[in-house]
């Protein structure tokens, strides 16, 4: 079972204690945006076979949203970090680059 | 190709089965083809088959990373139905169901299509209204379904507990000609027929890149070398995102593991397919006697072909409520397949930003039932540039807001 550490309360939470919130760091487009921008925001997804950045909520715990970097093939978790950021932290990216040569996710590689 | 028949069985029986030939060839790839299909699962092979059968295009290669039919074609719960709400879905799924009726004869290969009947249980008043609406829609679409009473459900499925601890059965949507087929045989039958038309099915050959010049595909790079093509069809289900990235475009798709499991084989006890969407479990009995059970999809992206354990618990809990005898069964095997989910839970059969590249994906948790219809539509799209069956399923619908909203219509078990 997938286990993630909640960065707020520090609990090692099992999958059933969490709810998945989909891809992280999406830039939102609303009324007044172009069709292409809205489509990209609403539907287009990275869906990588490898390291992915996601939103999770510690639903049956402290209830807060956070981010996680996780491999979609091995389920290895590289780290979790608070929701109040629009990009992954630099030290986490370094850790992923070291573990996964050739890593690429959106503009990060 | 020697045809399979009762005479062939008798002939081979008389000579100790020494004369059977290989069902399909395993050639090395040629330098170039008119059409390359990536993915030798049901949908890819059906696309190749109908390209040959309906349009005479036989200079075709079907390239497969693993083994033939080893992805979701070999991992599903083999259910066939067409009781969808939206017109465009009903049209393609009914086309597929209709082709399944005579597929064994068409392919000269027994796909064991068993139109044993299928019930979707209505266990809330909302579901009763929803399925009554679907039955009316189906009547207009020419899909034969009816809404049946709870007494009729009990008559069709004696092992069911219609009083249910949480959700009593209030009725059901009954499709008499829905059922199951042998999933491997569908892939094998199509492969044999494709090979017989001179198409090359190349297994253990992974596509590692898509070569492009000025907005056109000119070929693919594979682990068995570079192969040229005039047209490319991508039919790779869960790995659609990976192939699309190689081809340089994005898809509105996320991949996750969907699970299924089977019980130990028992004597015949249920001769229809039953889907319980409110409690989320569905079950049929295979010809071997195993209860074939469909489980849940992981809520997060992954490519594990395994799935999270707690989904098995939830599924079995739901089934024990609906079928109390399940509590006495041992489960034999569990497995997962990677399903490609779109935003509206309907498939994509579409042109792509590349002029001569086409994609068929997004079948999500319900692709097996659609194999013949999907192949039919994809072949027409690739050969003629337009297919009435596929038109509504183009990828543009996400930009234009023309969703085919079956996630509401079909509930969870899609």
Coordinates of C-alpha atoms in Angstrom, one line a residue:
Chain A
X1 CA 0.0 0.0 0.0
X2 CA 1.2 3.5 -0.9
X3 CA 2.4 5.5 2.1
X4 CA 3.0 9.2 2.1
X5 CA 4.2 11.4 4.9
X6 CA 2.0 14.4 5.5
X7 CA 4.3 17.5 5.6
X8 CA 2.0 19.3 8.0
X9 CA 1.3 16.8 10.8
X10 CA 4.2 14.4 10.0
X11 CA 2.0 11.3 10.0
X12 CA 3.1 8.5 7.7
X13 CA -0.3 8.1 6.1
X14 CA -1.5 5.1 4.2
X15 CA -3.3 5.4 1.0
X16 CA -6.8 4.8 2.5
X17 CA -6.1 7.8 4.8
X18 CA -5.4 10.1 1.8
X19 CA -7.3 11.2 -1.2
X20 CA -5.6 11.8 -4.5
X21 CA -6.0 15.2 -6.1
X22 CA -4.4 14.8 -9.5
X23 CA -1.6 16.6 -11.2
X24 CA 0.2 19.3 -9.3
X25 CA 1.2 22.9 -10.2
X26 CA -1.5 23.4 -12.9
X27 CA -1.8 27.0 -14.0
X28 CA -5.4 27.9 -14.0
X29 CA -7.2 29.5 -16.9
X30 CA -10.8 30.8 -16.5
X31 CA -13.2 33.1 -18.3
X32 CA -11.5 35.2 -20.9
X33 CA -8.7 32.8 -21.7
X34 CA -8.3 31.2 -25.1
X35 CA -9.9 27.8 -25.9
X36 CA -6.4 26.3 -26.1
X37 CA -5.3 27.5 -22.7
X38 CA -8.6 26.4 -21.1
X39 CA -8.3 23.0 -22.7
X40 CA -4.8 22.6 -21.6
X41 CA -5.6 23.5 -18.0
X42 CA -8.8 21.5 -17.9
X43 CA -7.9 18.3 -19.7
X44 CA -4.3 18.0 -20.9
X45 CA -2.1 16.0 -18.5
X46 CA 1.5 15.0 -18.2
X47 CA 0.7 11.4 -17.4
X48 CA 4.4 10.5 -17.2
X49 CA 5.7 6.9 -17.0
X50 CA 8.2 7.9 -14.3
X51 CA 8.4 10.6 -11.7
X52 CA 5.2 12.6 -11.3
X53 CA 4.2 15.6 -9.1
X54 CA 0.8 15.3 -7.6
X55 CA -1.7 16.9 -5.1
X56 CA -2.9 14.8 -2.2
X57 CA -5.1 15.6 0.7
X58 CA -4.7 14.1 4.1
X59 CA -8.4 13.5 4.1
X60 CA -8.8 11.2 7.1
X61 CA -6.2 13.1 9.1
X62 CA -5.4 16.8 9.4
X63 CA -7.4 17.5 6.3
X64 CA -4.8 19.6 4.5
X65 CA -3.7 19.5 0.9
X66 CA 0.0 18.8 0.1
X67 CA 2.2 17.9 -2.8
X68 CA 4.1 14.6 -3.5
X69 CA 6.8 13.5 -5.9
X70 CA 6.2 9.9 -6.8
X71 CA 7.2 7.4 -9.5
X72 CA 4.2 6.0 -11.3
X73 CA 6.1 2.8 -12.2
X74 CA 7.7 1.7 -8.9
X75 CA 5.5 3.8 -6.6
X76 CA 8.8 5.1 -5.0
X77 CA 8.1 8.3 -3.1
X78 CA 10.8 11.0 -3.4
X79 CA 9.3 13.4 -1.0
X80 CA 6.3 15.5 0.0
X81 CA 6.0 19.2 0.4
X82 CA 3.4 21.8 1.4
X83 CA 0.8 23.1 -1.0
X84 CA 1.8 26.7 -0.8
X85 CA 4.2 26.7 -3.8
X86 CA 3.9 26.8 -7.5
X87 CA 7.0 24.8 -8.3
X88 CA 8.7 21.7 -6.8
X89 CA 11.4 22.6 -4.2
X90 CA 15.0 22.7 -5.6
X91 CA 16.4 20.1 -3.2
X92 CA 13.7 17.6 -4.1
X93 CA 14.4 18.1 -7.8
X94 CA 18.1 17.5 -7.2
X95 CA 17.3 14.3 -5.4
X96 CA 15.1 13.1 -8.3
X97 CA 17.8 14.1 -10.9
X98 CA 20.4 12.1 -9.0
X99 CA 18.2 9.0 -8.7
X100 CA 16.7 9.2 -12.2
X101 CA 19.1 10.3 -14.9
X102 CA 17.1 11.7 -17.9
X103 CA 14.2 12.8 -15.6
X104 CA 11.8 15.2 -17.3
X105 CA 8.5 16.7 -16.1
X106 CA 7.2 19.7 -17.9
X107 CA 10.0 22.3 -18.0
X108 CA 12.0 20.5 -15.3
X109 CA 14.8 18.1 -16.3
Chain B
X1 CA -4.0 -20.8 -43.9
X2 CA -5.8 -24.1 -43.3
X3 CA -9.3 -23.5 -42.1
X4 CA -10.5 -24.8 -38.8
X5 CA -13.6 -27.0 -39.1
X6 CA -15.1 -30.2 -37.7
X7 CA -13.4 -32.0 -40.6
X8 CA -10.0 -30.5 -39.7
X9 CA -10.5 -31.7 -36.1
X10 CA -11.4 -35.2 -37.3
X11 CA -8.5 -35.3 -39.8
X12 CA -6.0 -34.2 -37.2
X13 CA -7.4 -36.6 -34.6
X14 CA -6.8 -39.4 -37.0
X15 CA -3.1 -38.4 -37.4
X16 CA -2.2 -37.6 -33.8
X17 CA -2.5 -33.8 -34.3
X18 CA 0.7 -33.5 -36.3
X19 CA -0.7 -31.3 -39.0
X20 CA -1.8 -28.2 -37.2
X21 CA 0.1 -25.1 -38.5
X22 CA 1.1 -22.0 -36.6
X23 CA -1.9 -19.7 -36.2
X24 CA 0.2 -16.6 -37.3
X25 CA 3.7 -16.0 -38.7
X26 CA 6.3 -14.1 -36.6
X27 CA 8.3 -12.3 -39.3
X28 CA 11.1 -9.8 -39.0
X29 CA 10.1 -6.3 -39.9
X30 CA 10.4 -5.2 -43.5
X31 CA 12.0 -1.8 -44.4
X32 CA 8.7 -0.1 -45.0
X33 CA 4.9 -0.5 -44.8
X34 CA 1.8 1.3 -46.0
X35 CA 0.4 1.3 -42.5
X36 CA 2.0 0.6 -39.1
X37 CA -0.3 0.0 -36.2
X38 CA 1.5 0.3 -32.8
X39 CA -0.1 -2.1 -30.3
X40 CA -1.1 -5.7 -31.0
X41 CA -4.0 -5.8 -28.5
X42 CA -7.6 -6.4 -29.6
X43 CA -8.1 -2.8 -30.8
X44 CA -4.9 -2.7 -32.8
X45 CA -5.4 -6.1 -34.4
X46 CA -9.0 -5.3 -35.2
X47 CA -7.9 -2.1 -36.8
X48 CA -5.5 -4.0 -39.0
X49 CA -8.1 -6.7 -39.8
X50 CA -10.7 -4.2 -41.0
X51 CA -8.1 -2.2 -43.0
X52 CA -7.5 -5.4 -44.9
X53 CA -11.0 -6.7 -45.0
X54 CA -13.0 -3.5 -45.7
X55 CA -10.4 -1.4 -47.6
X56 CA -7.9 -3.9 -49.2
X57 CA -4.9 -2.4 -47.4
X58 CA -2.8 -5.4 -46.5
X59 CA 0.8 -4.0 -46.5
X60 CA 0.4 -3.5 -42.8
X61 CA 2.6 -4.2 -39.7
X62 CA 1.3 -4.5 -36.2
X63 CA 4.1 -3.8 -33.8
X64 CA 3.8 -5.0 -30.2
X65 CA 6.2 -4.2 -27.3
X66 CA 5.3 -7.4 -25.3
X67 CA 3.3 -10.3 -26.5
X68 CA 0.1 -10.4 -28.5
X69 CA -2.9 -9.6 -26.4
X70 CA -0.8 -9.4 -23.3
X71 CA -2.0 -6.0 -22.1
X72 CA -5.5 -5.1 -21.3
X73 CA -6.9 -7.6 -23.9
X74 CA -5.7 -10.3 -21.6
X75 CA -6.6 -8.6 -18.4
X76 CA -10.2 -7.5 -18.6
X77 CA -13.4 -9.2 -17.4
X78 CA -14.6 -10.0 -20.9
X79 CA -18.0 -8.3 -20.6
X80 CA -19.8 -7.3 -23.8
X81 CA -22.7 -4.8 -23.7
X82 CA -24.0 -1.8 -25.5
X83 CA -26.6 -0.3 -23.1
X84 CA -25.1 3.2 -23.2
X85 CA -27.1 6.5 -22.9
X86 CA -25.5 8.7 -25.5
X87 CA -26.2 8.1 -29.2
X88 CA -22.6 8.1 -30.3
X89 CA -21.6 5.6 -27.6
X90 CA -24.6 3.4 -28.3
X91 CA -23.8 3.4 -32.0
X92 CA -20.2 2.2 -31.7
X93 CA -20.7 -0.2 -28.8
X94 CA -23.8 -1.7 -30.6
X95 CA -21.8 -2.0 -33.8
X96 CA -19.1 -3.9 -31.8
X97 CA -21.7 -6.1 -30.1
X98 CA -23.3 -6.8 -33.5
X99 CA -19.9 -7.8 -35.0
X100 CA -19.2 -10.1 -32.0
X101 CA -22.4 -12.0 -32.9
X102 CA -20.7 -13.4 -36.1
X103 CA -17.1 -12.8 -35.3
X104 CA -16.2 -16.5 -34.9
X105 CA -17.6 -17.2 -38.4
X106 CA -15.9 -14.1 -39.9
X107 CA -12.5 -15.0 -38.4
X108 CA -12.9 -18.8 -38.6
X109 CA -11.8 -18.8 -35.0
X110 CA -14.0 -19.6 -32.0
X111 CA -14.0 -16.5 -29.9
X112 CA -16.6 -18.1 -27.6
X113 CA -19.1 -15.2 -27.8
X114 CA -21.7 -16.0 -25.2
X115 CA -24.7 -13.7 -25.4
X116 CA -26.0 -14.9 -22.0
X117 CA -27.6 -11.7 -21.0
X118 CA -26.5 -8.9 -18.8
X119 CA -28.2 -7.0 -15.9
X120 CA -27.1 -3.7 -14.4
X121 CA -28.8 -3.6 -11.0
X122 CA -30.7 -0.6 -9.9
X123 CA -30.2 -0.3 -6.2
X124 CA -31.2 3.3 -5.6
X125 CA -34.2 5.3 -6.8
X126 CA -31.8 7.5 -8.7
X127 CA -30.5 4.4 -10.5
X128 CA -34.0 3.2 -11.3
X129 CA -34.8 6.5 -13.0
X130 CA -31.4 6.6 -14.7
X131 CA -31.8 3.1 -16.2
X132 CA -35.4 3.6 -17.2
X133 CA -34.1 6.6 -19.1
X134 CA -31.3 4.5 -20.6
X135 CA -33.8 1.9 -21.7
X136 CA -35.9 4.5 -23.5
X137 CA -32.8 6.0 -25.1
X138 CA -31.7 2.5 -26.2
X139 CA -35.2 1.9 -27.8
X140 CA -34.7 5.0 -29.9
X141 CA -31.1 3.9 -30.8
X142 CA -32.1 0.4 -31.8
X143 CA -30.3 -1.2 -28.9
X144 CA -32.5 -3.9 -27.4
X145 CA -32.6 -3.4 -23.6
X146 CA -35.5 -3.3 -21.1
X147 CA -36.0 -2.3 -17.5
X148 CA -37.0 -5.3 -15.5
X149 CA -38.5 -5.8 -12.0
X150 CA -36.7 -7.0 -8.9
X151 CA -38.7 -10.3 -9.1
X152 CA -37.4 -10.8 -12.6
X153 CA -33.9 -10.1 -11.4
X154 CA -34.3 -12.8 -8.7
X155 CA -35.6 -15.2 -11.3
X156 CA -32.6 -14.6 -13.6
X157 CA -30.1 -14.7 -10.7
X158 CA -31.2 -17.1 -8.0
X159 CA -28.0 -16.5 -5.9
X160 CA -28.7 -12.8 -5.5
X161 CA -29.8 -11.2 -2.3
X162 CA -32.4 -8.7 -3.5
X163 CA -33.2 -7.4 0.0
X164 CA -29.6 -6.3 0.5
X165 CA -28.3 -5.0 3.9
X166 CA -27.6 -1.5 2.5
X167 CA -29.0 -1.3 -1.0
X168 CA -32.0 -3.5 -1.9
X169 CA -32.3 -4.4 -5.6
X170 CA -35.2 -2.3 -7.0
X171 CA -34.9 -3.5 -10.6
X172 CA -32.4 -3.7 -13.4
X173 CA -31.4 -2.8 -16.9
X174 CA -31.5 -6.0 -18.9
X175 CA -29.7 -6.6 -22.2
X176 CA -30.6 -10.0 -23.4
X177 CA -27.8 -10.1 -26.1
X178 CA -25.1 -8.8 -23.8
X179 CA -22.6 -11.3 -22.5
X180 CA -19.0 -12.4 -22.6
X181 CA -16.4 -13.7 -25.0
X182 CA -13.1 -15.4 -24.7
X183 CA -10.7 -12.4 -24.5
X184 CA -7.5 -14.1 -25.7
X185 CA -9.3 -15.8 -28.6
X186 CA -10.5 -12.4 -29.8
X187 CA -6.8 -11.2 -30.1
X188 CA -5.7 -14.6 -31.5
X189 CA -8.5 -14.8 -34.0
X190 CA -7.8 -11.3 -35.4
X191 CA -4.0 -12.0 -35.4
X192 CA -4.5 -15.2 -37.4
X193 CA -6.8 -13.5 -39.9
X194 CA -4.4 -10.6 -40.3
X195 CA -1.4 -12.9 -40.8
X196 CA -3.4 -14.8 -43.4
X197 CA -4.0 -11.5 -45.3
X198 CA -0.2 -11.1 -45.4
X199 CA 0.2 -8.6 -42.6
X200 CA 3.2 -8.8 -40.3
X201 CA 2.6 -9.1 -36.6
X202 CA 5.9 -8.2 -34.9
X203 CA 6.0 -9.0 -31.2
X204 CA 8.7 -8.1 -28.6
X205 CA 9.4 -4.9 -30.6
X206 CA 9.1 -1.7 -28.7
X207 CA 8.6 1.6 -30.5
X208 CA 11.2 4.0 -29.1
X209 CA 10.6 7.0 -31.3
X210 CA 8.4 8.5 -34.0
X211 CA 10.2 10.0 -37.0
X212 CA 8.6 13.2 -38.3
X213 CA 9.3 15.5 -41.2
X214 CA 7.3 18.7 -41.6
X215 CA 4.2 17.7 -39.7
X216 CA 4.1 14.2 -41.1
X217 CA 5.2 10.8 -39.7
X218 CA 7.7 9.1 -41.9
X219 CA 8.4 6.1 -39.8
X220 CA 9.1 4.7 -36.3
X221 CA 12.3 3.7 -34.4
X222 CA 12.0 0.4 -32.7
X223 CA 14.1 -2.1 -30.8
X224 CA 14.3 -4.0 -34.1
X225 CA 15.4 -1.1 -36.1
X226 CA 13.9 1.7 -38.1
X227 CA 10.7 1.1 -40.1
X228 CA 9.1 3.5 -42.6
X229 CA 5.4 4.0 -43.0
X230 CA 2.9 6.1 -45.0
X231 CA 0.4 6.1 -42.1
X232 CA 0.7 5.4 -38.4
X233 CA -2.0 4.2 -36.0
X234 CA -1.3 4.4 -32.3
X235 CA -3.5 1.9 -30.4
X236 CA -1.7 1.4 -27.1
X237 CA -4.3 2.0 -24.3
X238 CA -2.5 2.8 -21.1
X239 CA 0.7 3.8 -22.8
X240 CA -0.9 6.3 -25.2
X241 CA 0.7 9.2 -23.3
X242 CA 4.1 7.7 -23.8
X243 CA 3.6 7.2 -27.5
X244 CA 2.0 10.7 -27.9
X245 CA 5.0 12.2 -26.2
X246 CA 7.3 10.5 -28.8
X247 CA 5.1 11.8 -31.6
X248 CA 5.2 15.3 -30.1
X249 CA 1.6 16.0 -29.0
X250 CA -0.4 15.8 -25.8
X251 CA -3.5 13.9 -24.8
X252 CA -6.2 14.5 -22.3
X253 CA -5.5 11.1 -20.7
X254 CA -4.4 9.8 -17.4
X255 CA -3.3 6.2 -16.8
X256 CA -4.2 4.2 -13.7
X257 CA -4.4 0.5 -12.7
X258 CA -7.7 -1.2 -12.8
X259 CA -8.0 -4.6 -11.0
X260 CA -9.9 -7.8 -11.6
X261 CA -9.9 -11.1 -9.8
X262 CA -11.2 -14.6 -10.1
X263 CA -12.4 -17.2 -7.6
X264 CA -11.7 -20.9 -7.5
X265 CA -13.8 -22.8 -10.1
X266 CA -17.2 -23.9 -8.8
X267 CA -20.3 -25.5 -10.3
X268 CA -22.5 -23.4 -12.6
X269 CA -24.5 -21.0 -10.4
X270 CA -25.0 -17.8 -12.4
X271 CA -25.6 -17.8 -16.2
X272 CA -25.9 -14.1 -16.7
X273 CA -23.5 -11.1 -16.2
X274 CA -24.4 -9.0 -13.2
X275 CA -23.1 -5.4 -12.6
X276 CA -23.9 -3.7 -9.3
X277 CA -22.7 -0.1 -9.8
X278 CA -23.9 1.4 -6.6
X279 CA -21.9 -0.9 -4.4
X280 CA -19.4 -1.2 -7.2
X281 CA -18.8 -4.8 -8.1
X282 CA -19.6 -6.9 -11.1
X283 CA -19.4 -10.6 -11.7
X284 CA -19.9 -13.4 -14.2
X285 CA -19.0 -17.0 -14.3
X286 CA -16.5 -18.3 -16.8
X287 CA -16.8 -21.5 -18.7
X288 CA -14.3 -23.0 -16.3
X289 CA -16.5 -22.2 -13.4
X290 CA -14.5 -19.3 -11.9
X291 CA -16.4 -16.3 -10.8
X292 CA -14.8 -13.4 -12.7
X293 CA -14.9 -10.2 -10.7
X294 CA -14.2 -6.6 -11.8
X295 CA -12.7 -4.4 -9.2
X296 CA -11.8 -0.7 -8.7
X297 CA -9.4 1.7 -10.3
X298 CA -6.6 3.4 -8.4
X299 CA -7.3 7.0 -7.7
X300 CA -3.8 8.1 -8.7
X301 CA -1.7 7.8 -11.9
X302 CA 0.3 4.7 -12.2
X303 CA 1.7 2.0 -14.6
X304 CA 2.1 -0.8 -12.1
X305 CA -0.3 -3.4 -13.6
X306 CA -1.0 -4.4 -10.0
X307 CA -3.4 -2.0 -8.2
X308 CA -3.9 -1.2 -4.6
X309 CA -5.0 -3.9 -2.2
X310 CA -7.8 -2.1 -0.5
X311 CA -9.8 -2.0 -3.8
X312 CA -10.0 -5.8 -3.6
X313 CA -11.4 -5.5 -0.1
X314 CA -14.0 -3.0 -1.2
X315 CA -15.1 -5.0 -4.3
X316 CA -15.4 -8.3 -2.4
X317 CA -17.3 -6.5 0.4
X318 CA -19.8 -5.2 -2.1
X319 CA -20.2 -8.6 -3.7
X320 CA -20.7 -10.4 -0.4
X321 CA -23.6 -8.0 0.2
X322 CA -25.2 -8.7 -3.1
X323 CA -24.2 -12.4 -3.5
X324 CA -23.9 -13.9 0.1
X325 CA -22.4 -17.1 -1.3
X326 CA -19.3 -15.2 -2.3
X327 CA -18.2 -15.2 1.3
X328 CA -17.5 -18.9 1.1
X329 CA -15.3 -18.6 -2.0
X330 CA -11.6 -18.6 -2.2
X331 CA -10.1 -16.1 -4.6
X332 CA -7.5 -17.5 -6.9
X333 CA -5.8 -14.7 -8.8
X334 CA -5.7 -11.0 -8.9
X335 CA -4.2 -8.7 -11.6
X336 CA -4.2 -5.2 -12.9
X337 CA -4.2 -3.5 -16.3
X338 CA -3.3 0.1 -17.1
X339 CA -6.4 1.9 -18.2
X340 CA -6.3 5.3 -20.1
X341 CA -8.9 7.6 -18.7
X342 CA -10.2 10.7 -20.6
X343 CA -11.9 13.7 -19.0
X344 CA -15.4 12.5 -20.1
X345 CA -14.7 8.8 -19.7
X346 CA -15.4 8.2 -23.4
X347 CA -12.8 7.0 -26.0
X348 CA -10.8 9.0 -28.5
X349 CA -10.7 7.8 -32.1
X350 CA -9.1 10.7 -33.9
X351 CA -6.8 12.4 -36.2
X352 CA -3.8 14.0 -34.5
X353 CA -1.7 17.2 -35.1
X354 CA 0.4 15.0 -37.4
X355 CA -1.2 14.7 -40.8
X356 CA -0.9 10.9 -41.3
X357 CA -1.0 9.8 -37.7
X358 CA -4.1 8.5 -36.0
X359 CA -4.9 7.6 -32.5
X360 CA -7.4 5.2 -30.9
X361 CA -7.3 5.3 -27.1
X362 CA -9.1 6.4 -23.9
X363 CA -11.3 3.3 -23.7
X364 CA -10.6 3.4 -20.0
X365 CA -12.2 0.7 -18.0
X366 CA -14.4 -0.7 -20.8
X367 CA -12.5 -1.4 -24.0
X368 CA -12.9 -5.1 -24.5
X369 CA -16.6 -4.9 -25.5
X370 CA -15.8 -2.3 -28.2
X371 CA -13.0 -4.1 -30.0
X372 CA -14.7 -5.0 -33.3
X373 CA -16.5 -1.6 -33.5
X374 CA -13.4 0.3 -32.5
X375 CA -11.3 -1.5 -35.1
X376 CA -14.0 -1.0 -37.7
X377 CA -14.2 2.8 -37.1
X378 CA -10.4 3.3 -36.8
X379 CA -9.8 1.4 -40.0
X380 CA -12.3 3.6 -41.8
X381 CA -10.8 6.7 -40.4
X382 CA -7.3 5.7 -41.4
X383 CA -8.3 4.6 -44.9
X384 CA -10.7 7.3 -45.8
X385 CA -10.0 10.2 -43.4
X386 CA -13.5 10.1 -42.0
X387 CA -15.6 7.6 -40.2
X388 CA -19.2 8.3 -39.1
X389 CA -18.8 6.0 -36.1
X390 CA -15.7 7.8 -35.0
X391 CA -16.6 11.4 -35.8
X392 CA -18.0 12.3 -32.4
X393 CA -15.0 10.7 -30.6
X394 CA -12.4 13.1 -32.1
X395 CA -9.9 14.7 -29.6
X396 CA -11.1 18.2 -30.6
X397 CA -14.2 17.6 -28.5
X398 CA -12.3 18.6 -25.3
X399 CA -11.5 22.0 -26.8
X400 CA -14.9 22.5 -28.3
X401 CA -16.8 21.3 -25.2
X402 CA -18.7 18.5 -27.0
X403 CA -18.3 15.9 -24.3
X404 CA -19.8 12.4 -24.6
X405 CA -20.7 12.3 -21.0
X406 CA -21.0 8.6 -20.1
X407 CA -19.4 8.9 -16.7
X408 CA -22.7 10.0 -15.4
X409 CA -24.7 7.7 -17.7
X410 CA -22.9 4.5 -16.9
X411 CA -21.9 5.0 -13.3
X412 CA -18.6 3.6 -12.3
X413 CA -18.4 0.2 -13.9
X414 CA -17.9 1.5 -17.4

